[in-house]
Amino acid sequence: AAQAVAMLHSLGVHTLQLLTQAAACILLFPRFLLTAVMLWLLDFLCIRKKMLMMPTAEEGASASEGPAPARPPGSLKAVWHGQKLDFFKSAHVGSLAPNPEVIQLDGQKRLRILDFARGKRPLILNFGSCT
């Protein structure tokens, strides 16, 4: 009986996740199309500008350097992923800060980020880079 309840719970969780993903796709599709069209227009204008600015054969032979490389086209997959990340983010301007769970270095104690805040002192999180 316990296995059946666990299986039903797992099925419910997966169904909820699937419905959330489907709703996100429906809501994001118009934004995605608009962004894709904007990127296509930008690429089209960049290519058109390059074609109009191309030197003739005589000019090209006399010039020591070639034309600047064209801007690589935007990836629609990257656009979709960016739109989806923006839609599901938990931090929004004017709303409360997210308070995710963190695990201390010893791996034993679990706390929330805002548990480290003290009084009126601001809590600063530094996500540095070593590059």
PDB file of C-alpha atoms in Angstrom:
ATOM      1  CA  ALA A   1       0.000   0.000   0.000  1.00  0.00           C
ATOM      2  CA  ALA A   2       2.850   2.379   0.846  1.00  0.00           C
ATOM      3  CA  GLN A   3       4.446   1.677  -2.539  1.00  0.00           C
ATOM      4  CA  ALA A   4       1.202   2.497  -4.326  1.00  0.00           C
ATOM      5  CA  VAL A   5       0.900   5.803  -2.476  1.00  0.00           C
ATOM      6  CA  ALA A   6       4.538   6.662  -3.269  1.00  0.00           C
ATOM      7  CA  MET A   7       3.984   5.754  -6.930  1.00  0.00           C
ATOM      8  CA  LEU A   8       0.854   7.929  -7.126  1.00  0.00           C
ATOM      9  CA  HIS A   9       2.719  10.808  -5.477  1.00  0.00           C
ATOM     10  CA  SER A  10       5.604  10.433  -7.944  1.00  0.00           C
ATOM     11  CA  LEU A  11       3.153  10.336 -10.857  1.00  0.00           C
ATOM     12  CA  GLY A  12       1.449  13.472  -9.541  1.00  0.00           C
ATOM     13  CA  VAL A  13       4.781  15.298  -9.227  1.00  0.00           C
ATOM     14  CA  HIS A  14       5.797  14.330 -12.775  1.00  0.00           C
ATOM     15  CA  THR A  15       2.394  15.370 -14.119  1.00  0.00           C
ATOM     16  CA  LEU A  16       2.670  18.736 -12.371  1.00  0.00           C
ATOM     17  CA  GLN A  17       6.158  19.257 -13.806  1.00  0.00           C
ATOM     18  CA  LEU A  18       4.917  18.367 -17.291  1.00  0.00           C
ATOM     19  CA  LEU A  19       1.976  20.768 -17.006  1.00  0.00           C
ATOM     20  CA  THR A  20       4.305  23.539 -15.768  1.00  0.00           C
ATOM     21  CA  GLN A  21       6.632  22.993 -18.726  1.00  0.00           C
ATOM     22  CA  ALA A  22       3.683  22.973 -21.165  1.00  0.00           C
ATOM     23  CA  ALA A  23       2.296  26.212 -19.690  1.00  0.00           C
ATOM     24  CA  ALA A  24       5.741  27.827 -19.942  1.00  0.00           C
ATOM     25  CA  CYS A  25       6.006  26.812 -23.604  1.00  0.00           C
ATOM     26  CA  ILE A  26       2.598  28.283 -24.387  1.00  0.00           C
ATOM     27  CA  LEU A  27       3.385  31.534 -22.564  1.00  0.00           C
ATOM     28  CA  LEU A  28       6.930  31.861 -23.931  1.00  0.00           C
ATOM     29  CA  PHE A  29       6.220  31.029 -27.572  1.00  0.00           C
ATOM     30  CA  PRO A  30       5.095  34.565 -28.617  1.00  0.00           C
ATOM     31  CA  ARG A  31       8.153  36.144 -26.936  1.00  0.00           C
ATOM     32  CA  PHE A  32      10.406  33.552 -28.529  1.00  0.00           C
ATOM     33  CA  LEU A  33       8.977  34.216 -32.005  1.00  0.00           C
ATOM     34  CA  LEU A  34       9.382  37.967 -31.581  1.00  0.00           C
ATOM     35  CA  THR A  35      13.004  37.573 -30.440  1.00  0.00           C
ATOM     36  CA  ALA A  36      13.757  35.125 -33.269  1.00  0.00           C
ATOM     37  CA  VAL A  37      12.343  37.540 -35.867  1.00  0.00           C
ATOM     38  CA  MET A  38      14.330  40.422 -34.355  1.00  0.00           C
ATOM     39  CA  LEU A  39      17.545  38.361 -34.518  1.00  0.00           C
ATOM     40  CA  TRP A  40      16.779  37.345 -38.105  1.00  0.00           C
ATOM     41  CA  LEU A  41      16.233  40.988 -39.084  1.00  0.00           C
ATOM     42  CA  LEU A  42      19.458  42.008 -37.354  1.00  0.00           C
ATOM     43  CA  ASP A  43      21.392  39.270 -39.159  1.00  0.00           C
ATOM     44  CA  PHE A  44      19.740  40.250 -42.458  1.00  0.00           C
ATOM     45  CA  LEU A  45      20.680  43.907 -41.967  1.00  0.00           C
ATOM     46  CA  CYS A  46      24.263  43.011 -40.992  1.00  0.00           C
ATOM     47  CA  ILE A  47      24.654  40.777 -44.060  1.00  0.00           C
ATOM     48  CA  ARG A  48      23.076  43.414 -46.320  1.00  0.00           C
ATOM     49  CA  LYS A  49      25.405  46.074 -44.940  1.00  0.00           C
ATOM     50  CA  LYS A  50      28.423  43.805 -45.529  1.00  0.00           C
ATOM     51  CA  MET A  51      27.314  43.169 -49.128  1.00  0.00           C
ATOM     52  CA  LEU A  52      26.845  46.878 -49.832  1.00  0.00           C
ATOM     53  CA  MET A  53      30.174  47.765 -48.224  1.00  0.00           C
ATOM     54  CA  MET A  54      32.172  45.039 -50.050  1.00  0.00           C
ATOM     55  CA  PRO A  55      34.982  46.519 -52.108  1.00  0.00           C
ATOM     56  CA  THR A  56      35.109  45.913 -55.834  1.00  0.00           C
ATOM     57  CA  ALA A  57      37.801  43.620 -57.275  1.00  0.00           C
ATOM     58  CA  GLU A  58      40.220  46.527 -57.894  1.00  0.00           C
ATOM     59  CA  GLU A  59      39.669  47.979 -54.413  1.00  0.00           C
ATOM     60  CA  GLY A  60      40.019  44.552 -52.840  1.00  0.00           C
ATOM     61  CA  ALA A  61      43.355  43.935 -54.565  1.00  0.00           C
ATOM     62  CA  SER A  62      44.736  47.267 -53.366  1.00  0.00           C
ATOM     63  CA  ALA A  63      43.496  46.947 -49.790  1.00  0.00           C
ATOM     64  CA  SER A  64      45.870  45.158 -47.431  1.00  0.00           C
ATOM     65  CA  GLU A  65      43.215  43.928 -45.033  1.00  0.00           C
ATOM     66  CA  GLY A  66      40.007  42.101 -45.825  1.00  0.00           C
ATOM     67  CA  PRO A  67      36.516  42.973 -44.642  1.00  0.00           C
ATOM     68  CA  ALA A  68      35.689  42.573 -40.990  1.00  0.00           C
ATOM     69  CA  PRO A  69      34.282  39.144 -40.130  1.00  0.00           C
ATOM     70  CA  ALA A  70      30.499  38.900 -40.122  1.00  0.00           C
ATOM     71  CA  ARG A  71      28.658  38.578 -36.822  1.00  0.00           C
ATOM     72  CA  PRO A  72      27.783  34.927 -36.206  1.00  0.00           C
ATOM     73  CA  PRO A  73      24.046  34.279 -36.372  1.00  0.00           C
ATOM     74  CA  GLY A  74      22.154  33.900 -33.095  1.00  0.00           C
ATOM     75  CA  SER A  75      21.200  30.429 -31.992  1.00  0.00           C
ATOM     76  CA  LEU A  76      17.444  29.928 -31.652  1.00  0.00           C
ATOM     77  CA  LYS A  77      18.079  27.220 -29.067  1.00  0.00           C
ATOM     78  CA  ALA A  78      20.017  29.722 -26.934  1.00  0.00           C
ATOM     79  CA  VAL A  79      17.228  32.294 -27.342  1.00  0.00           C
ATOM     80  CA  TRP A  80      14.606  29.751 -26.208  1.00  0.00           C
ATOM     81  CA  HIS A  81      16.742  28.668 -23.242  1.00  0.00           C
ATOM     82  CA  GLY A  82      17.289  32.289 -22.180  1.00  0.00           C
ATOM     83  CA  GLN A  83      13.577  33.076 -22.402  1.00  0.00           C
ATOM     84  CA  LYS A  84      12.766  29.959 -20.356  1.00  0.00           C
ATOM     85  CA  LEU A  85      15.343  30.794 -17.656  1.00  0.00           C
ATOM     86  CA  ASP A  86      13.974  34.331 -17.418  1.00  0.00           C
ATOM     87  CA  PHE A  87      10.417  33.003 -17.060  1.00  0.00           C
ATOM     88  CA  PHE A  88      11.265  30.563 -14.243  1.00  0.00           C
ATOM     89  CA  LYS A  89      13.600  32.813 -12.233  1.00  0.00           C
ATOM     90  CA  SER A  90      12.678  33.250  -8.597  1.00  0.00           C
ATOM     91  CA  ALA A  91      14.117  36.756  -8.105  1.00  0.00           C
ATOM     92  CA  HIS A  92      12.039  39.690  -9.318  1.00  0.00           C
ATOM     93  CA  VAL A  93      12.531  43.427  -8.861  1.00  0.00           C
ATOM     94  CA  GLY A  94      10.441  44.713  -5.954  1.00  0.00           C
ATOM     95  CA  SER A  95       9.651  41.283  -4.505  1.00  0.00           C
ATOM     96  CA  LEU A  96      11.211  39.470  -1.550  1.00  0.00           C
ATOM     97  CA  ALA A  97      14.644  37.948  -2.059  1.00  0.00           C
ATOM     98  CA  PRO A  98      14.730  34.198  -2.720  1.00  0.00           C
ATOM     99  CA  ASN A  99      15.854  32.154   0.264  1.00  0.00           C
ATOM    100  CA  PRO A 100      17.204  28.838  -1.051  1.00  0.00           C
ATOM    101  CA  GLU A 101      18.634  26.124   1.139  1.00  0.00           C
ATOM    102  CA  VAL A 102      22.426  25.867   1.404  1.00  0.00           C
ATOM    103  CA  ILE A 103      24.616  23.146   2.857  1.00  0.00           C
ATOM    104  CA  GLN A 104      27.582  24.075   5.005  1.00  0.00           C
ATOM    105  CA  LEU A 105      31.049  22.895   4.008  1.00  0.00           C
ATOM    106  CA  ASP A 106      30.968  19.991   6.472  1.00  0.00           C
ATOM    107  CA  GLY A 107      27.926  18.667   4.576  1.00  0.00           C
ATOM    108  CA  GLN A 108      25.984  18.090   7.777  1.00  0.00           C
ATOM    109  CA  LYS A 109      24.056  21.266   8.471  1.00  0.00           C
ATOM    110  CA  ARG A 110      21.450  22.747   6.143  1.00  0.00           C
ATOM    111  CA  LEU A 111      20.466  26.394   6.464  1.00  0.00           C
ATOM    112  CA  ARG A 112      18.784  29.052   4.386  1.00  0.00           C
ATOM    113  CA  ILE A 113      20.803  31.911   2.878  1.00  0.00           C
ATOM    114  CA  LEU A 114      18.904  34.568   4.825  1.00  0.00           C
ATOM    115  CA  ASP A 115      19.794  32.768   8.076  1.00  0.00           C
ATOM    116  CA  PHE A 116      23.237  34.377   7.681  1.00  0.00           C
ATOM    117  CA  ALA A 117      21.800  37.927   7.742  1.00  0.00           C
ATOM    118  CA  ARG A 118      22.462  39.796  10.999  1.00  0.00           C
ATOM    119  CA  GLY A 119      20.262  42.690  12.081  1.00  0.00           C
ATOM    120  CA  LYS A 120      20.140  45.605   9.656  1.00  0.00           C
ATOM    121  CA  ARG A 121      23.499  44.744   8.080  1.00  0.00           C
ATOM    122  CA  PRO A 122      23.152  43.905   4.379  1.00  0.00           C
ATOM    123  CA  LEU A 123      23.960  40.327   3.375  1.00  0.00           C
ATOM    124  CA  ILE A 124      26.387  40.292   0.469  1.00  0.00           C
ATOM    125  CA  LEU A 125      26.821  37.204  -1.677  1.00  0.00           C
ATOM    126  CA  ASN A 126      29.909  37.252  -3.869  1.00  0.00           C
ATOM    127  CA  PHE A 127      29.761  34.795  -6.766  1.00  0.00           C
ATOM    128  CA  GLY A 128      33.309  35.428  -7.942  1.00  0.00           C
ATOM    129  CA  SER A 129      35.092  34.026 -10.912  1.00  0.00           C
ATOM    130  CA  CYS A 130      38.605  32.641 -11.132  1.00  0.00           C
ATOM    131  CA  THR A 131      38.991  33.311 -14.852  1.00  0.00           C
TER     132      THR A 131
END
